[in-house]
Every structure is written in structure tokens, then in C-alpha cells.
Amino acid sequence: MPAIEVQDLKKYYGDTRAVDGVSFAIEQGEVFGMLGPNGAGKTTTTEIIEGLRLPDSGTVRVLGLALPQNTRRVKGLIGVQLQTTALYPRLTVREVLDLFSSFFPGEKRSTDTLIDMVNLHEKEKALSKDLSGGQRQRLSVALALINKPHIVFLDEPTTGLDPQARRSMWETIREVQKSGATVFLTTHYMEEAQELCDRVAVVDAGKIIALDTPNTLISQHFKESVIEFQLTGEAPPEGTFRKLKGVTRPGIRENGKVTMYTTDSTATLGGLTDLAEAGTVKFDSLYVRRATLEDVFLKLTGKHIRE
Amino acid sequence: MNAFFQLYRASLKEYTRDRMAMFWTLAFPIFFIVLFGIIFSGNNDTVFDVGVVVEDKSQIGTALEQVFVKVPAFKVTEGTRDALLEKLKHGDLRIVIIIPNGVSDSVSSGKTANIETYYDPSNQTTAQIVLNIVEKVVDGFDQQVTKRPTLLAIKPVSIASDRLRAIDWLLPGILAMALMQLGLFGTAPALVQLREQQVLRRIGATPLPRITLLGSQVLHRLTIAVAQTLLILIVGVLMFKVTVIGSAILLAGFVLLGASMFLAIGYLVSGLAKTQESVIGISQLINFPMMFLSGLFFPVDIMPEWIRPVVSAMPLTYLADALRQIMVGATPVYSLGLDSLVVGIWLVVSMALAVKFFRWE
């Protein structure tokens, strides 16, 4: 039995197609990521599966239970972390956890265990309004773990966190997976999806435009390396870089930043150096790298994931 | 049940840690009482200057005059209509009572006779108290003269009424005001905040039945209403020696009824308001007219005729009237039955609308 099964889900707000015919299935124990820019429909999809919103059409089954008929039961089996994380500002971390704990009837983790899991020992007596963004985010994740959920939903759990706090959140998410739970994660950080997810659905404008493991997605779309640099002088005419040796497809220019894909990076760099010496182009911040999920997104949609 | 208790405890904890909420619901009404108590403290055992004009020199006319003279709180000056009204204008008299020609004829033929009263509307509170006494006196006299059988076995205890001071009159009104503000400012902004910060949504993502959340919030507010009542009574009795005479059960009943009604209005406001700013605006829109038009500080009968229908539609008018009758034995404007009926209707209607407009997100 899959953890989550979604068939042809649709949700429109007026003319906006927030979710426009989304289908997928998630196996138990998987870390599944939805990757896409803000407004792509990630949160709406997530909230329909959590039983917080009703779709206009389409079917959802969570752990074999159809929604919305089994909403109450499903809510007892899943753990939810919402994107906004303000919680009872004048209660302490421990009080918030104790309070939410009382909402679940079945088996659950103790408040001590939860504080331990998200590493909030030194803050357990602090009022939640006095927590930093990262601490509040951790508290919010702890709330999603109270009822030993079969599926944990994390909606952009690292948005607004500094790199160190993000790493520590990733550790927590890996631990959750080790405990046997399925993790459903939305993010607009491609590193995060690449780092954590077994499979990734790339979404844009309410549709899934690609779905596979991060490595398959990358190798499917790119046999090439990526060369990036920043133009400093006058922009050369369109097609200048396309003619360089090894370049496979039209490059993408955004704000003077050029992204090109090549099967022969040595030859392409040589050609680029010639152009620079001839004074045709001026650039700096040049580097060569492997393709990432971001490039996949860029290729599929023609735009960067963060704008 | 555990969730209910935990939620109740959590919201009380949040409340006691929120100084603003504590101030508006507990300190503010006390501040009002102390302020008015001090302003009007000069009126303690005051003798009011009253002018009496006897145009009807019959037996009944003079007898009625004698009744006014015997009221301990009145210092009666007699004279002609013109002379006394002139004195009223100069502020030498609080009120002028005129027993016009024809009173005795009306009484003997069984018709209603009108006793005219003139007072200076710039001194509302005093005028209201004096009018109150006059009414009592006339009532009693009426019964003597017409030998009507007393329908009620027990006459309302009149000690308080005869000597009703400004603070006695104000205290129940301030309690009613505090209950209203608990429902408006103590409830609606907090709910909108819970909604804006998505706490309601977060709770909605758990299996907790929503009714448990609502129930705990209502119990929390009613607890504060009881605290307000006790605090106001204690300050009134200890600081200003207000004699509380009414039944504790009736008082508790009306306090809970009134608090529930304003709570329902608070929930309705939170459903109508989109943001924190608009919730305060809408609450003020309800608070101000009610505060000033429900007879808390100005007696209802000095207001212009066209505004009376508004006044007699407002629930605070009835709640304050009921609390005044129960707590200090003030002269009823309406019967307690009517008071509870009107407040009850407001409760049911607001609750229905609150349910219709309530939003979790």
C-alpha cells in the first residue's frame, strides 16, 4: 500500500490554477520532495493531502484511506508542519508541546523525547514568541512528530534559516526517516531536494513537469557540464557563445549571467578565452560544474527557481 | 476531556502573561469605578435642593407636598413656578417638581395625573438619582391614596433606592460595560490573532474536535467574567461602601447571560474583521455607542426622542438595568423578565451569526 496516492488533483482560485491536474504515488519510508518556485502550488497540494483543504476535483488516498471521508482518522496518523510557525506566543516550548500532545488520543512521544529530537533543551522554558526563526521552526517540526506519525509533512522547513540551522534541520529530517516514517517535503532549495529526497517532483504553475530520483532527473536531461560566468562589458550579439566548440544548446542569459551547457568543457573554455583575448567579451566569476536540479528546472521552464 | 482542560489552562496562562489583556479586562473597569467614585464622593449623604410648586391646593396636593418635604435627602424650597424655574436655571436647585392644577380631580375620577419635573440636563447623574427618588415617592403616595392592593407580597427594599448615590448607580453599569469589553476587546482581537498566526489552522491539522477548542475558549472568558464581577463588587463594597442587596444567584445568572451574549458578539466581530486593525475598529464601533447610549453614565430619558428606539434596541441597556435592579435595588426601567428576554434574544441572534461568519483561516 502506498503512503500517499494522488490522482488528477485540481484546485483553482478564480482564474489561478493553483493545482492543475497533479498525480503521483509515494511509497512508505520514502523521502519525497516537491520542488518548485513560490506560487507553484506546492503548499496547496500539501494542504489538500493533509485534509486542510478540499480539492475541486481528483482523489487522494493517505495510507489507503480516502479523503475527505477519513479526514479525522488521517489527521491522527500524520504529522504536519505548516509554513507559518507562530504558535501561542505566550506559552513556553514545553507548554506548547504538552498542549498539542493532548490533542492526539493514541500512542505518542513524550515531550522530553521531542525536545531531544529537535535539540531545544536550552530553550524549553522560553516563551515561543522569544524564539529565533530557526528555533521556532524546530519547535514546529517537533509538533509534527508528537503522534509517531506514519507520514510527516514538512512545508519549506528550512526557509529563512541560516546555513548552519539548515544543516541541523536536515539531520533531524534524516533521523525522522530512519524512524521509519515517510517524509513529504516541499522546498524551493534545490540543494535540499538533492540532499534529502529519494524522489523529487518538479512543479511549476500547478503542474508536475518532471518526477524521478534527483540523479535520474539530472542525467536524463544533461549529459553535459555547465559553464557559468558573469558578463562585465558590453553584451556580445546573440549566438556568439552557441558557435563555441562543444556547446550543445542555446545558452541562457539573465542579468548578464550566462549559463551554457557543453560536452567538451576544455574546448569551450579555449574558445571563450580566445574571445576574451580578442576583446569581444569581458567576463569574470567563471566556473565549471556538474548539472544540478536547478539546471533541470531552468531547462524545463526557461527560468530560475528563485527569482 | 484532557485536551479541553489543557486548552483551558493554556489560554488562562496566555491571558495572565498578557498585560494588555489583563489591563483592559480587569484594571480598566476598576479605574473607572475609582475615578467616578472620587468625582462623586462629595455626594455622600448629600441633601439635594428640590423646588416644589403646589398649584393644586387641594388636600391631595398638599399631602403630596408633605411627602416630598419628609424625604430625608431633599431640602425643599417652595415657591411659584416661575421663581423656582429661575432658581433651577441658576443652579440653586437640582430639580423642580410641579404639582399642577387638577391633580386631585384626576385622582378622584380615577385618571392618571401628571406630576411635572424639571431638571438641569447638564448634571445628569444627580438628576437621575433625584428623579429616581421622586418616582419612588410618587409611587408610594399613589398606592396610599388610591388604596390599591399591593400586588407583590414584598415591596422592593427601598433603603438603597432612597439613598442611591452616584456610585451606587454607576457600579452595576460599569460591571455591564466590563462584560461588554471582555466580549469585544478581550475576545475578538485574540481570535483574529490566533487566525492570522495560523494557530487555528495548525490545531485544525490535528484530530482535535473544533468544538473542544471553542468550548475551552468560552469557559476561559466566563472565568474572567466571574473574576471581573468579584473584583468590581469587592472594590465597590470595600472602597465605596456600596450596599449590595440583591440575590447572588440572580446576579450570577445575569452576569453569565450578559457575558455569553457579548462573547457571541465578539466571535461575530472576529468573523467579520479581516485584520487586527479592523477588529479594533469594528469593536469600537459597537463599544462607543453602547457605552454612551445605554444609560450607563447618562440617563436614558434625557436623550432626544429619535434616538430612543436605538437605545431600547441595545442589549447593554437591558443588562445594565437588570444588574442595577439586582445589585443595588434601583428602580426598574424594565422588568427582569424583559431584561433577560432581550439579552437572551441578542445572545441567540449573535450566536447564529457568529457561527455563520466564523472562519478558521
XYZ file of C-alpha atoms in Angstrom:
668
model
C 0.000 0.000 0.000
C 1.474 3.390 -0.970
C 1.741 6.038 1.730
C 0.084 8.636 -0.488
C -1.777 8.303 -3.778
C -2.952 11.372 -5.642
C -4.969 11.226 -8.869
C -5.583 14.191 -11.154
C -5.840 16.739 -8.354
C -7.213 20.156 -9.290
C -7.734 23.323 -7.257
C -8.486 26.683 -8.875
C -8.764 30.046 -7.165
C -10.686 32.157 -9.655
C -8.504 32.243 -12.735
C -5.423 30.982 -10.903
C -4.828 27.283 -11.377
C -3.042 26.591 -8.097
C -3.072 22.837 -8.674
C -3.735 21.786 -12.230
C -4.047 18.022 -12.643
C -1.410 16.560 -10.338
C -0.938 12.777 -9.956
C 1.710 10.794 -8.062
C 2.206 7.968 -5.589
C 4.637 7.860 -2.663
C 5.945 4.607 -1.185
C 6.169 4.118 2.553
C 9.520 5.059 4.032
C 10.366 7.331 1.124
C 11.508 10.947 1.388
C 9.504 12.618 -1.346
C 10.166 16.201 -2.348
C 8.124 18.764 -4.209
C 10.493 21.279 -5.704
C 9.346 24.471 -7.336
C 9.254 28.255 -7.062
C 6.899 30.112 -4.722
C 3.357 30.001 -6.037
C 3.899 26.767 -7.967
C 1.153 25.019 -5.981
C 3.300 23.054 -3.529
C 1.582 24.272 -0.388
C -1.933 23.903 -1.794
C -1.184 20.305 -2.855
C 0.273 19.546 0.557
C -2.679 21.018 2.423
C -5.169 19.021 0.384
C -3.332 15.809 1.291
C -3.238 16.897 4.959
C -7.020 17.257 4.899
C -6.910 21.039 5.442
C -8.378 21.922 2.051
C -10.834 20.341 -0.323
C -9.792 19.892 -3.963
C -12.094 20.958 -6.795
C -11.642 17.509 -8.318
C -9.375 14.479 -8.106
C -8.856 11.780 -5.486
C -6.478 11.486 -2.541
C -5.735 8.352 -0.517
C -3.481 8.532 2.516
C -2.293 5.156 3.891
C -5.114 3.572 1.898
C -7.765 5.883 3.429
C -9.753 8.035 1.025
C -10.140 11.777 1.746
C -12.197 13.630 2.732
C -14.284 10.775 4.190
C -11.475 9.702 6.579
C -10.051 13.132 7.400
C -10.238 12.751 11.182
C -8.525 9.341 11.108
C -5.852 10.520 8.706
C -5.088 13.547 10.912
C -4.309 11.127 13.730
C -1.841 9.182 11.558
C 0.117 12.053 10.049
C 2.275 14.836 11.451
C 2.091 18.314 9.985
C 4.442 21.270 9.997
C 2.881 24.360 8.458
C 4.826 27.041 6.653
C 3.927 29.803 9.109
C 5.105 28.921 12.538
C 3.706 31.370 15.060
C 2.309 29.360 17.934
C 0.702 30.520 21.172
C 3.218 33.374 21.654
C 2.928 33.398 25.451
C 3.402 29.686 26.103
C 6.802 28.090 26.627
C 8.238 25.445 24.304
C 7.402 22.740 26.812
C 3.849 24.051 27.345
C 3.144 24.186 23.607
C 4.340 20.583 23.206
C 2.311 19.383 26.209
C -0.764 21.161 24.878
C -0.563 19.707 21.372
C 0.232 16.310 22.841
C -3.205 16.324 24.482
C -4.837 16.625 21.028
C -3.734 13.136 19.974
C -5.519 10.180 21.507
C -3.155 7.295 20.639
C 0.460 6.408 21.199
C 2.821 9.382 21.275
C 6.319 10.619 22.013
C 6.972 12.264 25.362
C 7.700 15.990 25.447
C 11.238 15.178 26.668
C 11.889 12.937 23.667
C 10.608 15.610 21.299
C 12.745 18.355 22.835
C 15.656 15.964 22.487
C 14.907 15.185 18.832
C 14.871 18.823 17.750
C 17.564 19.922 20.168
C 15.680 22.614 22.083
C 16.904 21.809 25.606
C 18.251 25.225 26.410
C 15.022 26.852 25.191
C 12.357 24.638 26.710
C 11.344 27.293 29.254
C 11.413 30.195 26.761
C 8.157 31.710 25.520
C 7.575 30.821 21.909
C 7.456 34.498 20.918
C 11.037 34.871 22.150
C 12.433 32.090 19.959
C 14.607 32.759 16.916
C 13.336 31.776 13.467
C 15.336 28.567 13.494
C 14.231 27.581 16.996
C 10.605 28.264 16.148
C 10.979 26.150 13.030
C 12.393 23.309 15.146
C 9.513 23.594 17.592
C 7.141 23.447 14.667
C 8.843 20.270 13.408
C 8.654 18.778 16.910
C 4.894 19.342 16.847
C 4.756 17.287 13.648
C 6.405 14.341 15.418
C 4.239 14.043 18.562
C 1.955 11.208 17.466
C 4.702 8.967 15.989
C 3.224 9.751 12.586
C 3.379 7.355 9.630
C 3.828 10.334 7.332
C 5.483 13.643 8.234
C 4.651 16.704 6.116
C 7.270 19.433 6.150
C 6.350 22.580 4.243
C 9.528 24.512 3.465
C 11.115 23.571 6.785
C 14.358 25.459 6.137
C 13.063 28.663 4.541
C 14.647 31.637 6.254
C 17.239 29.583 8.124
C 20.972 30.264 8.056
C 23.174 27.540 6.515
C 24.093 26.033 9.867
C 20.499 25.833 11.065
C 19.584 24.319 7.694
C 22.179 21.551 8.071
C 20.924 20.746 11.550
C 17.335 20.594 10.237
C 18.491 18.176 7.535
C 19.958 15.954 10.259
C 16.610 15.928 12.074
C 14.769 15.024 8.848
C 17.158 12.111 8.202
C 16.512 10.854 11.732
C 12.780 11.022 11.132
C 13.237 8.897 8.021
C 15.359 6.382 9.981
C 12.490 6.015 12.449
C 10.529 4.514 9.554
C 8.258 7.455 8.707
C 7.510 8.599 5.183
C 8.547 12.222 4.681
C 6.718 14.577 2.332
C 8.784 17.685 1.868
C 8.270 20.860 -0.111
C 11.127 23.215 -0.815
C 12.398 25.760 -3.250
C 16.005 24.917 -2.442
C 17.342 22.503 -5.000
C 20.340 21.579 -2.795
C 17.862 20.499 -0.175
C 15.897 18.312 -2.574
C 19.120 16.838 -3.948
C 20.496 16.203 -0.471
C 17.437 14.674 1.215
C 14.965 13.276 -1.283
C 14.687 9.784 -2.682
C 12.445 11.187 -5.412
C 11.599 14.687 -6.487
C 8.590 16.105 -8.276
C 9.495 19.332 -10.051
C 6.432 21.576 -10.131
C 5.676 24.778 -11.960
C 2.367 26.629 -12.378
C 0.341 23.878 -10.710
C 1.717 21.015 -12.813
C 4.357 18.332 -12.232
C 6.826 18.784 -15.054
C 9.262 16.025 -14.028
C 9.314 13.291 -11.393
C 12.185 10.923 -10.577
C 15.223 10.474 -8.361
C 17.439 13.568 -8.371
C 20.261 11.742 -10.170
C 17.994 10.303 -12.863
C 16.444 13.719 -13.453
C 19.859 15.271 -13.928
C 21.358 12.563 -16.127
C 18.162 12.347 -18.171
C 18.349 16.000 -19.049
C 22.063 16.658 -19.072
C 24.971 14.705 -20.463
C 26.905 17.979 -20.398
C 28.767 20.103 -17.882
C 27.675 23.603 -17.059
C 29.785 26.699 -17.640
C 28.673 29.898 -15.950
C 30.128 33.375 -15.944
C 29.142 36.987 -15.427
C 29.446 39.411 -18.343
C 31.179 42.646 -17.292
C 31.472 44.553 -20.574
C 29.082 45.107 -23.413
C 26.964 42.072 -24.253
C 28.082 40.322 -27.451
C 25.434 39.600 -30.139
C 23.071 36.644 -29.671
C 24.560 33.319 -30.811
C 28.185 34.253 -30.075
C 28.528 31.518 -27.456
C 26.404 28.997 -29.343
C 29.149 28.832 -32.020
C 31.852 27.783 -29.496
C 33.111 24.225 -29.778
C 31.328 21.643 -27.596
C 28.281 23.823 -26.807
C 25.118 21.772 -27.272
C 22.237 24.159 -26.940
C 21.464 27.869 -26.743
C 22.823 29.406 -23.589
C 20.625 31.313 -21.148
C 21.326 34.896 -20.218
C 19.813 36.547 -17.169
C 21.047 39.915 -15.888
C 24.352 39.416 -17.659
C 24.794 35.957 -16.143
C 25.416 33.369 -18.883
C 24.715 29.646 -18.424
C 25.907 27.271 -21.170
C 25.968 23.506 -21.492
C 28.888 21.716 -23.151
C 30.054 18.177 -23.909
C 33.678 19.338 -24.169
C 34.403 21.896 -21.472
C 38.142 22.205 -22.354
C 37.414 23.160 -25.966
C 34.592 25.535 -24.970
C 36.794 27.284 -22.384
C 39.544 27.607 -25.000
C 37.119 29.297 -27.398
C 35.890 31.565 -24.643
C 39.457 32.595 -23.785
C 40.072 33.450 -27.445
C 37.011 35.681 -27.454
C 38.256 37.418 -24.320
C 41.732 37.987 -25.754
C 40.246 39.407 -28.953
C 38.299 41.811 -26.715
C 34.906 40.631 -27.968
C 33.691 39.718 -24.479
C 34.639 40.686 -20.945
C 33.634 38.482 -18.024
C 34.542 37.231 -14.552
C 33.272 34.723 -11.950
C 33.727 31.887 -14.402
C 33.225 28.367 -13.207
C 32.526 24.885 -14.478
C 30.273 22.421 -12.625
C 28.077 19.377 -12.928
C 24.439 19.957 -13.799
C 22.021 20.155 -10.834
C 18.275 20.054 -10.290
C 18.302 23.799 -10.755
C 19.558 23.295 -14.310
C 16.806 20.784 -14.873
C 14.289 23.346 -13.728
C 15.931 26.029 -15.828
C 15.865 23.800 -18.875
C 12.273 22.734 -18.380
C 10.801 26.139 -17.613
C 13.334 28.600 -19.014
C 13.582 30.378 -15.659
C 15.491 30.144 -12.402
C 13.735 28.597 -9.460
C 14.402 31.614 -7.256
C 13.697 34.961 -8.791
C -11.527 15.902 28.257
C -7.813 16.153 28.834
C -7.458 18.266 25.695
C -10.278 20.541 26.917
C -8.605 21.027 30.279
C -5.178 21.580 28.704
C -6.585 24.179 26.296
C -8.406 25.933 29.121
C -5.243 26.030 31.201
C -3.165 27.179 28.245
C -5.464 30.089 27.434
C -5.576 31.183 31.086
C -1.760 31.077 31.163
C -1.580 33.139 27.972
C -4.072 35.580 29.461
C -2.197 36.072 32.725
C 1.008 36.627 30.734
C -0.649 39.257 28.532
C -0.530 42.544 30.433
C -2.653 44.408 27.895
C -5.469 41.894 28.088
C -5.332 41.942 31.889
C -5.384 45.723 31.907
C -8.392 46.132 29.642
C -10.485 43.464 31.290
C -9.605 43.960 34.964
C -7.757 47.220 35.647
C -9.750 49.427 33.283
C -13.202 48.897 34.881
C -11.677 49.346 38.335
C -10.055 52.544 37.132
C -13.499 53.760 36.033
C -15.046 52.949 39.389
C -12.305 54.648 41.353
C -12.430 57.683 39.086
C -16.191 58.109 39.354
C -16.140 57.161 42.993
C -13.745 60.011 43.731
C -15.508 62.525 41.473
C -18.860 61.862 43.126
C -17.598 61.212 46.629
C -18.864 64.680 47.610
C -22.380 63.403 47.108
C -22.211 61.007 50.002
C -25.292 61.654 52.142
C -25.826 64.835 50.185
C -29.048 66.694 50.613
C -30.457 67.700 47.255
C -32.042 71.097 46.787
C -35.502 70.493 45.450
C -38.106 73.035 44.482
C -41.768 72.133 44.901
C -44.541 74.166 43.293
C -48.018 73.395 44.598
C -50.576 74.722 42.143
C -53.234 72.296 43.269
C -54.067 73.462 46.758
C -56.450 70.591 47.461
C -55.921 68.020 50.168
C -54.137 65.673 47.823
C -51.856 68.404 46.516
C -50.681 69.496 49.960
C -50.383 65.918 51.166
C -48.099 65.122 48.259
C -46.044 68.180 49.022
C -45.645 66.995 52.613
C -44.385 63.668 51.366
C -41.603 65.419 49.457
C -40.730 67.539 52.460
C -40.300 64.395 54.544
C -37.801 62.772 52.185
C -34.564 62.932 54.171
C -32.419 63.505 51.095
C -34.467 66.537 49.974
C -34.183 70.100 51.110
C -37.437 71.502 49.805
C -37.938 75.098 48.725
C -41.487 76.201 47.957
C -42.478 78.923 45.561
C -44.149 79.802 42.306
C -43.433 78.052 39.049
C -41.569 80.993 37.523
C -39.474 81.815 40.571
C -38.345 78.247 41.122
C -37.583 77.558 37.467
C -35.419 80.678 37.519
C -33.535 79.263 40.515
C -33.095 75.960 38.673
C -31.522 77.848 35.785
C -29.076 79.476 38.180
C -28.137 76.110 39.577
C -29.588 76.748 43.039
C -31.946 73.828 42.673
C -31.389 70.330 41.325
C -34.931 69.717 40.314
C -38.303 71.435 40.364
C -41.399 69.348 40.988
C -44.716 70.831 39.988
C -47.999 69.567 41.304
C -50.273 71.179 38.716
C -53.873 72.194 38.980
C -56.278 69.363 38.556
C -54.260 66.612 40.192
C -56.881 65.990 42.827
C -59.673 65.958 40.250
C -57.884 63.424 38.135
C -57.166 61.227 41.108
C -60.697 61.281 42.409
C -62.071 60.485 38.958
C -59.563 57.661 38.663
C -57.486 59.170 35.861
C -53.733 59.403 35.681
C -52.354 62.707 36.854
C -49.070 64.160 35.677
C -46.527 65.484 38.099
C -44.124 67.669 36.131
C -40.427 67.618 36.856
C -37.794 69.983 35.571
C -34.103 69.404 35.960
C -30.817 70.658 34.635
C -29.641 68.228 31.994
C -26.027 69.259 32.439
C -25.865 67.367 35.699
C -27.108 64.002 34.572
C -26.054 61.694 37.299
C -27.504 63.750 40.108
C -30.666 64.415 38.144
C -31.064 60.714 37.562
C -30.754 59.926 41.249
C -33.203 62.618 42.240
C -35.683 61.548 39.593
C -35.340 58.036 40.878
C -36.293 59.148 44.373
C -39.175 61.266 43.108
C -40.542 58.289 41.235
C -40.384 56.120 44.316
C -42.083 58.714 46.423
C -44.869 59.294 43.931
C -45.341 55.569 43.550
C -45.720 55.073 47.254
C -48.057 58.002 47.581
C -50.117 56.759 44.676
C -50.670 53.492 46.459
C -51.710 55.177 49.672
C -54.173 57.477 48.030
C -55.798 55.046 45.679
C -55.740 52.208 48.207
C -54.707 49.819 45.505
C -53.867 46.441 46.938
C -50.157 45.750 46.823
C -49.747 43.051 44.260
C -46.303 41.946 45.289
C -46.024 40.498 48.759
C -42.632 42.009 49.314
C -42.057 45.606 48.339
C -38.628 46.137 46.831
C -36.292 47.002 49.663
C -36.166 50.730 49.486
C -33.252 51.640 51.696
C -30.866 51.532 48.794
C -33.178 53.340 46.427
C -33.921 56.199 48.745
C -30.295 56.827 49.311
C -28.941 55.766 45.938
C -25.725 57.666 45.423
C -23.951 58.242 42.137
C -21.519 55.423 42.768
C -24.356 53.008 43.583
C -25.969 53.911 40.311
C -22.718 53.598 38.339
C -21.254 50.392 39.762
C -23.630 47.919 38.078
C -23.320 49.857 34.822
C -19.564 49.581 34.925
C -19.865 45.851 35.514
C -22.084 45.652 32.428
C -19.533 47.726 30.498
C -16.694 45.435 31.647
C -18.604 42.371 30.422
C -19.155 44.067 27.068
C -15.480 44.947 26.726
C -14.468 41.421 27.694
C -16.576 40.172 24.805
C -15.256 42.764 22.368
C -11.661 43.657 23.222
C -10.905 40.597 25.316
C -12.075 38.149 22.688
C -12.178 39.351 19.095
C -8.562 40.589 18.706
C -7.202 37.438 20.346
C -9.207 35.262 17.957
C -8.095 37.234 14.914
C -4.513 36.897 16.126
C -4.892 33.130 16.500
C -6.308 33.055 12.991
C -3.698 35.380 11.445
C -0.838 33.451 13.006
C -2.477 30.259 11.783
C -2.684 28.706 15.235
C -6.290 27.755 14.440
C -5.133 26.111 11.215
C -2.349 24.266 12.984
C -4.844 22.918 15.503
C -7.133 22.088 12.581
C -4.400 19.757 11.323
C -4.745 17.604 14.451
C -7.644 15.253 15.212
C -8.893 17.636 17.949
C -12.639 18.292 17.536
C -13.154 22.011 16.925
C -15.926 22.197 19.470
C -13.388 21.320 22.190
C -11.312 24.351 21.248
C -14.345 26.650 21.178
C -15.687 25.281 24.451
C -12.402 25.859 26.273
C -12.232 29.438 24.999
C -15.775 30.183 26.133
C -15.105 28.731 29.592
C -11.929 30.806 29.810
C -13.873 34.029 29.088
C -16.642 33.179 31.519
C -13.981 32.603 34.166
C -12.683 36.113 33.539
C -16.251 37.469 33.674
C -16.634 35.961 37.150
C -13.277 37.459 38.171
C -14.389 40.878 36.879
C -17.644 40.676 38.822
C -15.937 39.707 42.069
C -13.290 42.392 41.678
C -15.840 45.112 40.913
C -18.012 44.029 43.845
C -15.058 43.962 46.217
C -13.848 47.414 45.173
C -17.394 48.804 45.280
C -18.201 47.396 48.690
C -14.859 47.955 50.403
C -13.769 51.277 48.907
C -17.082 52.981 48.285
C -19.374 51.190 50.727
C -21.892 50.270 48.086
C -24.703 48.260 49.649
C -25.248 45.174 47.559
C -28.662 43.844 48.328
C -29.700 41.513 45.533
C -29.716 37.775 45.128
C -26.333 36.243 44.332
C -27.930 33.616 42.108
C -29.803 36.202 40.018
C -26.628 38.264 39.764
C -24.560 35.268 38.640
C -27.259 34.354 36.150
C -27.313 37.796 34.550
C -23.516 38.106 34.578
C -23.168 34.783 32.731
C -26.022 35.572 30.356
C -24.579 39.011 29.564
C -21.004 37.724 29.234
C -22.158 34.937 26.891
C -24.066 37.413 24.761
C -21.108 39.790 24.390
C -18.827 36.803 23.797
C -21.050 35.800 20.883
C -20.817 39.361 19.563
C -17.014 39.175 19.959
C -16.913 35.961 17.922
C -19.110 37.589 15.307
C -16.756 40.591 15.100
C -13.751 38.283 14.736
C -15.545 36.587 11.852
C -16.318 39.880 10.114
C -12.911 41.504 10.614
C -10.109 40.634 8.243
C -7.181 42.051 10.209
C -6.139 43.116 13.708
C -6.698 46.765 12.810
C -10.214 46.263 11.510
C -11.174 44.157 14.525
C -10.355 47.072 16.834
C -12.282 49.456 14.562
C -15.403 47.327 14.465
C -15.231 46.722 18.218
C -15.036 50.453 18.887
C -17.977 50.999 16.589
C -20.006 48.760 18.881
C -18.364 49.835 22.136
C -18.784 53.598 21.945
C -22.480 53.946 21.107
C -23.363 51.260 23.633
C -21.231 52.826 26.338
C -22.818 56.242 25.966
C -26.344 55.444 24.859
C -27.235 52.608 27.197
C -27.781 54.736 30.253
C -24.504 53.804 31.937
C -23.481 57.408 32.509
C -26.386 59.422 31.129
C -29.939 58.524 31.963
C -31.934 57.360 29.008
C -34.784 59.881 29.421
C -32.641 62.944 28.658
C -31.808 61.682 25.198
C -33.663 63.054 22.187
C -36.803 61.235 21.198
C -35.489 59.995 17.837
C -32.625 58.119 19.451
C -34.822 56.219 21.918
C -35.536 53.306 19.552
C -31.763 52.789 19.211
C -31.355 52.895 22.966
C -34.129 50.433 23.577
C -32.683 48.052 20.988
C -29.261 47.901 22.593
C -28.602 44.910 24.811
C -26.372 46.836 27.203
C -29.402 48.968 28.211
C -31.162 45.869 29.481
C -28.152 44.209 31.046
C -27.252 47.373 32.962
C -30.880 47.826 34.022
C -31.049 44.272 35.328
C -27.725 44.462 37.165
C -28.767 47.800 38.731
C -32.008 46.317 39.993
C -30.355 43.201 41.354
C -27.245 44.746 42.863
C -28.438 47.988 44.398
C -32.222 47.824 44.097
C -32.563 50.651 41.596
C -35.987 51.440 40.198
C -36.645 49.088 37.297
C -36.854 50.619 33.846
C -37.912 47.238 32.508
C -38.897 44.082 34.344
C -36.180 41.490 34.938
C -38.149 39.149 32.705
C -37.983 41.603 29.809
C -34.311 42.292 30.511
C -33.418 38.617 30.328
C -35.605 38.126 27.261
C -33.920 40.922 25.284
C -30.407 39.868 26.304
C -31.349 36.270 25.503
C -32.597 37.197 22.032
C -29.369 39.099 21.372
C -27.413 36.046 22.532
C -29.232 33.684 20.183
C -29.089 36.002 17.168
C -25.392 36.887 17.642
C -24.514 33.255 18.173
C -26.261 32.232 14.970
C -24.461 34.997 13.039
C -21.130 34.173 14.713
C -21.446 30.551 13.602
C -22.299 31.702 10.080
C -19.353 34.091 9.765
C -16.696 32.310 11.835
C -13.550 31.493 9.863
C -10.729 29.178 10.864
C -8.323 30.718 8.377
